[in-house]
Each structure stands twice: as structure tokens, then as C-alpha cells.
Amino acid sequence: HGATELEETGTDVLPRRTPAPAWLPTAKGEEGDFCLRSSDCAAGLCCARHFWSKICKPVLREGQVCTRHRRKGTHGLEIFQRCQCAEGLACRLQREHGPTDTSRLHTCQRH
């Protein structure tokens, strides 16, 4: 039989949720575990592409290199995605101390 049962309430037919199958993990994924979305990962981790699969990776902290996307939608094209910066941080161009600001490196910095 199907995974959902239908329950009639007046004129609406609503699916009734069944418990998750036993093979689904109940614990949140740790760093390096396979995932489908960030909610599958433990606190402080996000779900990001690593080659052709997705794994739990650490959210970036202050001073760590981050990826700034010029065009919307380019994040999905990366083979090695990075997580976003942690809350309270933004991915900004790193300022070099010198006459020529040639670095294109972005790091997580306080707002």
C-alpha cells in the first residue's frame, strides 16, 4: 500500500503523515557526512557541494576565505562549495595594506 493514507475532513482530502522510515538518520550530520540540505547537518554546519555529492561543511568564521557571487545562481556551478559566513559576518573584499589593492580575495568580516 502507499506511504500516506488519506483522511477525509469535510470536502477536503488531506494526506496523513506517517512516521519516517527506520533507515532515515535521526541524528544531525557531522562534518563530512552526506546531506541533502543544511537542515540535515548539525549546528554550525551547512550542506554544500563536494565534487558531485553534498556533505556537511563548517559555517565560515571571521577571517576565513568566502565566495562572493556576482550573479545570482552561480553558487550551484561550483564543484567545491563553501558555506556562508556565520551570523553577524558578511563576505567582503579583503583590503590589502599597500598602495595597490590588487587582491580579489573575499573574507568573512563583521558588518
CSV table of N, CA and C in Angstrom, one decimal:
chain,number,residue,atom,x,y,z
A,1,HIS,N,0.8,-1.2,0.0
A,1,HIS,CA,0.0,0.0,0.0
A,1,HIS,C,0.9,1.2,0.0
A,2,GLY,N,0.3,2.4,-0.2
A,2,GLY,CA,1.0,3.7,-0.3
A,2,GLY,C,1.6,4.1,1.0
A,3,ALA,N,2.5,5.1,1.0
A,3,ALA,CA,3.2,5.5,2.2
A,3,ALA,C,2.3,6.5,3.0
A,4,THR,N,1.3,7.1,2.3
A,4,THR,CA,0.4,8.0,3.0
A,4,THR,C,-1.0,7.5,2.9
A,5,GLU,N,-1.8,7.7,4.0
A,5,GLU,CA,-3.2,7.4,4.0
A,5,GLU,C,-4.0,8.7,3.8
A,6,LEU,N,-5.1,8.6,3.2
A,6,LEU,CA,-6.0,9.7,3.1
A,6,LEU,C,-7.0,9.8,4.2
A,7,GLU,N,-7.2,11.0,4.7
A,7,GLU,CA,-8.2,11.1,5.7
A,7,GLU,C,-9.2,12.2,5.2
A,8,GLU,N,-10.5,11.9,5.2
A,8,GLU,CA,-11.5,12.8,4.8
A,8,GLU,C,-11.9,13.8,5.9
A,9,THR,N,-11.9,15.1,5.6
A,9,THR,CA,-12.4,16.0,6.6
A,9,THR,C,-13.3,17.0,5.8
A,10,GLY,N,-14.5,16.8,5.9
A,10,GLY,CA,-15.5,17.6,5.1
A,10,GLY,C,-15.3,17.3,3.6
A,11,THR,N,-15.0,18.4,2.8
A,11,THR,CA,-14.8,18.2,1.4
A,11,THR,C,-13.4,18.1,1.0
A,12,ASP,N,-12.5,18.4,2.0
A,12,ASP,CA,-11.0,18.3,1.7
A,12,ASP,C,-10.5,16.8,1.9
A,13,VAL,N,-9.6,16.4,1.1
A,13,VAL,CA,-8.9,15.1,1.3
A,13,VAL,C,-7.5,15.5,1.6
A,14,LEU,N,-7.0,15.2,2.9
A,14,LEU,CA,-5.7,15.6,3.3
A,14,LEU,C,-4.8,14.3,3.5
A,15,PRO,N,-3.6,14.4,3.1
A,15,PRO,CA,-2.7,13.2,3.4
A,15,PRO,C,-2.3,13.2,4.9
A,16,ARG,N,-2.3,12.0,5.5
A,16,ARG,CA,-1.9,11.9,6.9
A,16,ARG,C,-0.4,11.5,6.9
A,17,ARG,N,0.4,12.2,7.7
A,17,ARG,CA,1.8,11.9,7.7
A,17,ARG,C,2.1,10.6,8.4
A,18,THR,N,3.0,9.8,7.9
A,18,THR,CA,3.3,8.6,8.5
A,18,THR,C,4.7,8.8,9.1
A,19,PRO,N,5.1,8.0,10.1
A,19,PRO,CA,6.5,8.2,10.7
A,19,PRO,C,7.5,8.0,9.6
A,20,ALA,N,8.7,8.6,9.8
A,20,ALA,CA,9.8,8.4,8.9
A,20,ALA,C,10.3,7.0,8.9
A,21,PRO,N,10.7,6.5,7.7
A,21,PRO,CA,11.2,5.1,7.7
A,21,PRO,C,12.4,4.9,8.6
A,22,ALA,N,12.6,3.7,9.1
A,22,ALA,CA,13.7,3.4,10.1
A,22,ALA,C,15.1,3.7,9.5
A,23,TRP,N,15.2,3.6,8.2
A,23,TRP,CA,16.5,3.8,7.6
A,23,TRP,C,17.0,5.3,7.5
A,24,LEU,N,16.0,6.2,7.7
A,24,LEU,CA,16.4,7.6,7.7
A,24,LEU,C,17.2,7.9,9.0
A,25,PRO,N,18.3,8.7,8.9
A,25,PRO,CA,19.0,9.0,10.1
A,25,PRO,C,18.2,10.0,11.0
A,26,THR,N,18.2,9.9,12.3
A,26,THR,CA,17.5,10.8,13.1
A,26,THR,C,18.5,11.8,13.7
A,27,ALA,N,19.8,11.5,13.8
A,27,ALA,CA,20.7,12.5,14.3
A,27,ALA,C,21.2,13.4,13.2
A,28,LYS,N,21.6,14.6,13.5
A,28,LYS,CA,22.1,15.6,12.5
A,28,LYS,C,23.5,15.2,12.1
A,29,GLY,N,23.7,15.4,10.8
A,29,GLY,CA,25.0,15.0,10.2
A,29,GLY,C,26.2,15.8,10.8
A,30,GLU,N,27.3,15.1,10.9
A,30,GLU,CA,28.5,15.8,11.4
A,30,GLU,C,29.3,16.2,10.2
A,31,GLU,N,30.4,16.9,10.4
A,31,GLU,CA,31.3,17.4,9.3
A,31,GLU,C,31.7,16.2,8.4
A,32,GLY,N,31.5,16.3,7.1
A,32,GLY,CA,31.9,15.2,6.2
A,32,GLY,C,30.8,14.2,5.9
A,33,ASP,N,29.7,14.2,6.6
A,33,ASP,CA,28.6,13.3,6.4
A,33,ASP,C,27.8,13.8,5.2
A,34,PHE,N,27.2,12.9,4.4
A,34,PHE,CA,26.4,13.2,3.2
A,34,PHE,C,25.1,13.9,3.7
A,35,CYS,N,24.6,14.8,2.9
A,35,CYS,CA,23.4,15.5,3.2
A,35,CYS,C,22.6,15.9,2.0
A,36,LEU,N,21.4,16.4,2.1
A,36,LEU,CA,20.6,16.9,1.0
A,36,LEU,C,20.4,18.4,1.2
A,37,ARG,N,20.3,18.8,2.4
A,37,ARG,CA,20.0,20.2,2.7
A,37,ARG,C,20.7,20.6,4.1
A,38,SER,N,20.9,21.9,4.3
A,38,SER,CA,21.6,22.3,5.5
A,38,SER,C,20.9,21.8,6.8
A,39,SER,N,19.6,21.7,6.8
A,39,SER,CA,18.9,21.2,8.0
A,39,SER,C,19.2,19.8,8.3
A,40,ASP,N,19.9,19.0,7.4
A,40,ASP,CA,20.3,17.7,7.7
A,40,ASP,C,21.6,17.7,8.6
A,41,CYS,N,22.2,18.8,8.7
A,41,CYS,CA,23.5,18.9,9.3
A,41,CYS,C,23.4,19.5,10.7
A,42,ALA,N,24.4,19.2,11.6
A,42,ALA,CA,24.4,19.7,13.0
A,42,ALA,C,24.6,21.2,13.0
A,43,ALA,N,24.4,21.8,14.1
A,43,ALA,CA,24.6,23.2,14.3
A,43,ALA,C,26.0,23.6,13.9
A,44,GLY,N,26.2,24.8,13.2
A,44,GLY,CA,27.5,25.2,12.8
A,44,GLY,C,28.0,24.7,11.5
A,45,LEU,N,27.1,23.8,10.9
A,45,LEU,CA,27.4,23.2,9.6
A,45,LEU,C,26.4,23.6,8.6
A,46,CYS,N,26.8,23.5,7.3
A,46,CYS,CA,25.8,23.7,6.2
A,46,CYS,C,26.0,22.5,5.2
A,47,CYS,N,25.1,22.3,4.4
A,47,CYS,CA,25.1,21.3,3.3
A,47,CYS,C,25.7,21.9,2.1
A,48,ALA,N,26.8,21.5,1.6
A,48,ALA,CA,27.4,22.2,0.4
A,48,ALA,C,28.0,21.1,-0.5
A,49,ARG,N,28.1,21.4,-1.8
A,49,ARG,CA,28.6,20.5,-2.8
A,49,ARG,C,30.1,20.2,-2.6
A,50,HIS,N,30.4,18.9,-2.8
A,50,HIS,CA,31.8,18.5,-2.7
A,50,HIS,C,31.9,17.4,-3.8
A,51,PHE,N,32.6,17.8,-4.9
A,51,PHE,CA,32.6,17.0,-6.1
A,51,PHE,C,31.1,16.9,-6.6
A,52,TRP,N,30.6,15.7,-6.7
A,52,TRP,CA,29.3,15.5,-7.3
A,52,TRP,C,28.2,15.1,-6.3
A,53,SER,N,28.6,15.2,-5.0
A,53,SER,CA,27.6,15.0,-3.9
A,53,SER,C,27.6,16.2,-3.0
A,54,LYS,N,26.9,16.1,-1.9
A,54,LYS,CA,26.8,17.2,-0.9
A,54,LYS,C,27.2,16.6,0.4
A,55,ILE,N,28.0,17.4,1.2
A,55,ILE,CA,28.4,17.0,2.5
A,55,ILE,C,28.2,18.1,3.5
A,56,CYS,N,28.2,17.8,4.8
A,56,CYS,CA,28.1,18.9,5.8
A,56,CYS,C,29.5,19.5,6.0
A,57,LYS,N,29.5,20.8,5.9
A,57,LYS,CA,30.8,21.5,6.0
A,57,LYS,C,30.6,22.6,7.0
A,58,PRO,N,31.7,23.1,7.6
A,58,PRO,CA,31.6,24.2,8.7
A,58,PRO,C,31.2,25.5,8.1
A,59,VAL,N,30.3,26.2,8.8
A,59,VAL,CA,30.0,27.6,8.5
A,59,VAL,C,31.2,28.4,8.7
A,60,LEU,N,31.5,29.4,7.9
A,60,LEU,CA,32.7,30.2,7.9
A,60,LEU,C,32.7,31.2,9.1
A,61,ARG,N,33.9,31.3,9.7
A,61,ARG,CA,34.1,32.2,10.8
A,61,ARG,C,34.9,33.4,10.3
A,62,GLU,N,35.0,34.4,11.2
A,62,GLU,CA,35.6,35.7,10.9
A,62,GLU,C,37.1,35.4,10.4
A,63,GLY,N,37.4,36.1,9.2
A,63,GLY,CA,38.7,36.0,8.7
A,63,GLY,C,38.9,34.8,7.7
A,64,GLN,N,38.0,33.9,7.6
A,64,GLN,CA,38.1,32.8,6.6
A,64,GLN,C,37.7,33.3,5.2
A,65,VAL,N,38.3,32.7,4.2
A,65,VAL,CA,38.0,33.0,2.8
A,65,VAL,C,36.6,32.5,2.5
A,66,CYS,N,35.8,33.4,1.8
A,66,CYS,CA,34.5,33.1,1.4
A,66,CYS,C,34.3,33.4,-0.1
A,67,THR,N,33.2,32.9,-0.6
A,67,THR,CA,32.9,33.1,-2.0
A,67,THR,C,31.8,34.2,-2.2
A,68,ARG,N,32.1,35.2,-3.0
A,68,ARG,CA,31.2,36.3,-3.3
A,68,ARG,C,30.7,36.0,-4.7
A,69,HIS,N,29.4,35.9,-4.8
A,69,HIS,CA,28.8,35.6,-6.2
A,69,HIS,C,28.3,36.9,-6.8
A,70,ARG,N,28.9,37.2,-8.0
A,70,ARG,CA,28.5,38.4,-8.7
A,70,ARG,C,27.1,38.2,-9.3
A,71,ARG,N,26.8,37.0,-9.8
A,71,ARG,CA,25.5,36.7,-10.5
A,71,ARG,C,24.7,35.7,-9.6
A,72,LYS,N,23.4,36.0,-9.5
A,72,LYS,CA,22.6,35.0,-8.8
A,72,LYS,C,22.6,33.7,-9.5
A,73,GLY,N,22.6,32.6,-8.8
A,73,GLY,CA,22.5,31.3,-9.4
A,73,GLY,C,23.9,30.6,-9.7
A,74,THR,N,25.0,31.4,-9.5
A,74,THR,CA,26.3,30.8,-9.9
A,74,THR,C,26.8,29.9,-8.8
A,75,HIS,N,26.2,29.9,-7.6
A,75,HIS,CA,26.6,29.1,-6.4
A,75,HIS,C,26.5,27.6,-6.8
A,76,GLY,N,25.5,27.3,-7.6
A,76,GLY,CA,25.2,25.9,-7.9
A,76,GLY,C,26.2,25.3,-8.9
A,77,LEU,N,27.1,26.1,-9.5
A,77,LEU,CA,28.0,25.7,-10.5
A,77,LEU,C,29.3,25.2,-9.9
A,78,GLU,N,29.6,25.5,-8.7
A,78,GLU,CA,30.8,25.2,-8.0
A,78,GLU,C,30.9,23.7,-7.7
A,79,ILE,N,32.1,23.1,-7.9
A,79,ILE,CA,32.3,21.7,-7.5
A,79,ILE,C,32.6,21.6,-6.0
A,80,PHE,N,33.3,22.6,-5.5
A,80,PHE,CA,33.6,22.7,-4.1
A,80,PHE,C,32.9,24.0,-3.5
A,81,GLN,N,31.7,23.8,-3.0
A,81,GLN,CA,31.1,25.0,-2.4
A,81,GLN,C,31.6,25.2,-1.0
A,82,ARG,N,31.5,26.5,-0.6
A,82,ARG,CA,31.8,26.9,0.8
A,82,ARG,C,30.5,27.3,1.4
A,83,CYS,N,30.4,27.1,2.7
A,83,CYS,CA,29.2,27.6,3.5
A,83,CYS,C,29.2,29.1,3.4
A,84,GLN,N,28.1,29.7,3.9
A,84,GLN,CA,28.0,31.1,4.0
A,84,GLN,C,28.8,31.5,5.3
A,85,CYS,N,29.0,32.8,5.5
A,85,CYS,CA,29.7,33.3,6.7
A,85,CYS,C,28.7,33.2,7.8
A,86,ALA,N,29.2,33.0,9.0
A,86,ALA,CA,28.4,32.8,10.2
A,86,ALA,C,27.6,34.1,10.4
A,87,GLU,N,26.5,34.0,11.3
A,87,GLU,CA,25.7,35.1,11.6
A,87,GLU,C,26.5,36.3,12.1
A,88,GLY,N,26.2,37.5,11.6
A,88,GLY,CA,26.9,38.7,12.1
A,88,GLY,C,28.1,39.0,11.2
A,89,LEU,N,28.4,38.1,10.2
A,89,LEU,CA,29.5,38.3,9.3
A,89,LEU,C,29.0,38.5,7.9
A,90,ALA,N,29.8,39.2,7.1
A,90,ALA,CA,29.5,39.3,5.7
A,90,ALA,C,30.7,39.0,4.8
A,91,CYS,N,30.5,38.5,3.7
A,91,CYS,CA,31.6,38.2,2.7
A,91,CYS,C,32.0,39.5,2.0
A,92,ARG,N,33.2,40.0,2.3
A,92,ARG,CA,33.6,41.3,1.8
A,92,ARG,C,35.0,41.2,1.2
A,93,LEU,N,35.3,42.1,0.3
A,93,LEU,CA,36.7,42.1,-0.3
A,93,LEU,C,37.7,42.4,0.8
A,94,GLN,N,38.7,41.6,0.8
A,94,GLN,CA,39.8,41.8,1.8
A,94,GLN,C,40.6,43.0,1.4
A,95,ARG,N,40.8,43.9,2.3
A,95,ARG,CA,41.7,45.1,2.0
A,95,ARG,C,43.1,44.8,2.2
A,96,GLU,N,43.9,45.0,1.2
A,96,GLU,CA,45.4,44.9,1.3
A,96,GLU,C,46.0,46.1,1.9
A,97,HIS,N,47.0,46.0,2.7
A,97,HIS,CA,47.7,47.1,3.2
A,97,HIS,C,48.9,47.5,2.3
A,98,GLY,N,48.6,48.4,1.4
A,98,GLY,CA,49.6,48.8,0.4
A,98,GLY,C,49.0,49.8,-0.6
A,99,PRO,N,49.9,50.3,-1.5
A,99,PRO,CA,49.4,51.3,-2.5
A,99,PRO,C,48.5,50.7,-3.5
A,100,THR,N,48.7,49.4,-3.9
A,100,THR,CA,47.8,48.8,-4.9
A,100,THR,C,46.9,47.7,-4.2
A,101,ASP,N,45.7,47.9,-4.4
A,101,ASP,CA,44.7,46.9,-3.8
A,101,ASP,C,44.3,45.9,-4.9
A,102,THR,N,45.2,45.0,-5.1
A,102,THR,CA,45.1,44.0,-6.3
A,102,THR,C,44.4,42.7,-5.8
A,103,SER,N,44.3,42.5,-4.5
A,103,SER,CA,43.7,41.2,-4.1
A,103,SER,C,42.2,41.1,-4.4
A,104,ARG,N,41.8,40.0,-4.9
A,104,ARG,CA,40.4,39.7,-5.2
A,104,ARG,C,39.8,38.8,-4.2
A,105,LEU,N,40.5,38.6,-3.1
A,105,LEU,CA,40.2,37.6,-2.0
A,105,LEU,C,39.1,38.2,-1.2
A,106,HIS,N,38.0,37.4,-0.9
A,106,HIS,CA,37.0,37.8,0.0
A,106,HIS,C,37.1,37.0,1.3
A,107,THR,N,36.8,37.7,2.4
A,107,THR,CA,36.8,37.0,3.7
A,107,THR,C,35.6,37.4,4.5
A,108,CYS,N,35.3,36.6,5.5
A,108,CYS,CA,34.1,36.9,6.4
A,108,CYS,C,34.5,38.0,7.3
A,109,GLN,N,33.8,39.1,7.3
A,109,GLN,CA,34.1,40.2,8.2
A,109,GLN,C,32.9,40.7,8.9
A,110,ARG,N,33.1,41.4,10.1
A,110,ARG,CA,31.9,41.9,10.8
A,110,ARG,C,31.2,43.0,10.0
A,111,HIS,N,29.9,43.1,10.2
A,111,HIS,CA,29.1,44.1,9.5
A,111,HIS,C,29.6,45.5,9.8
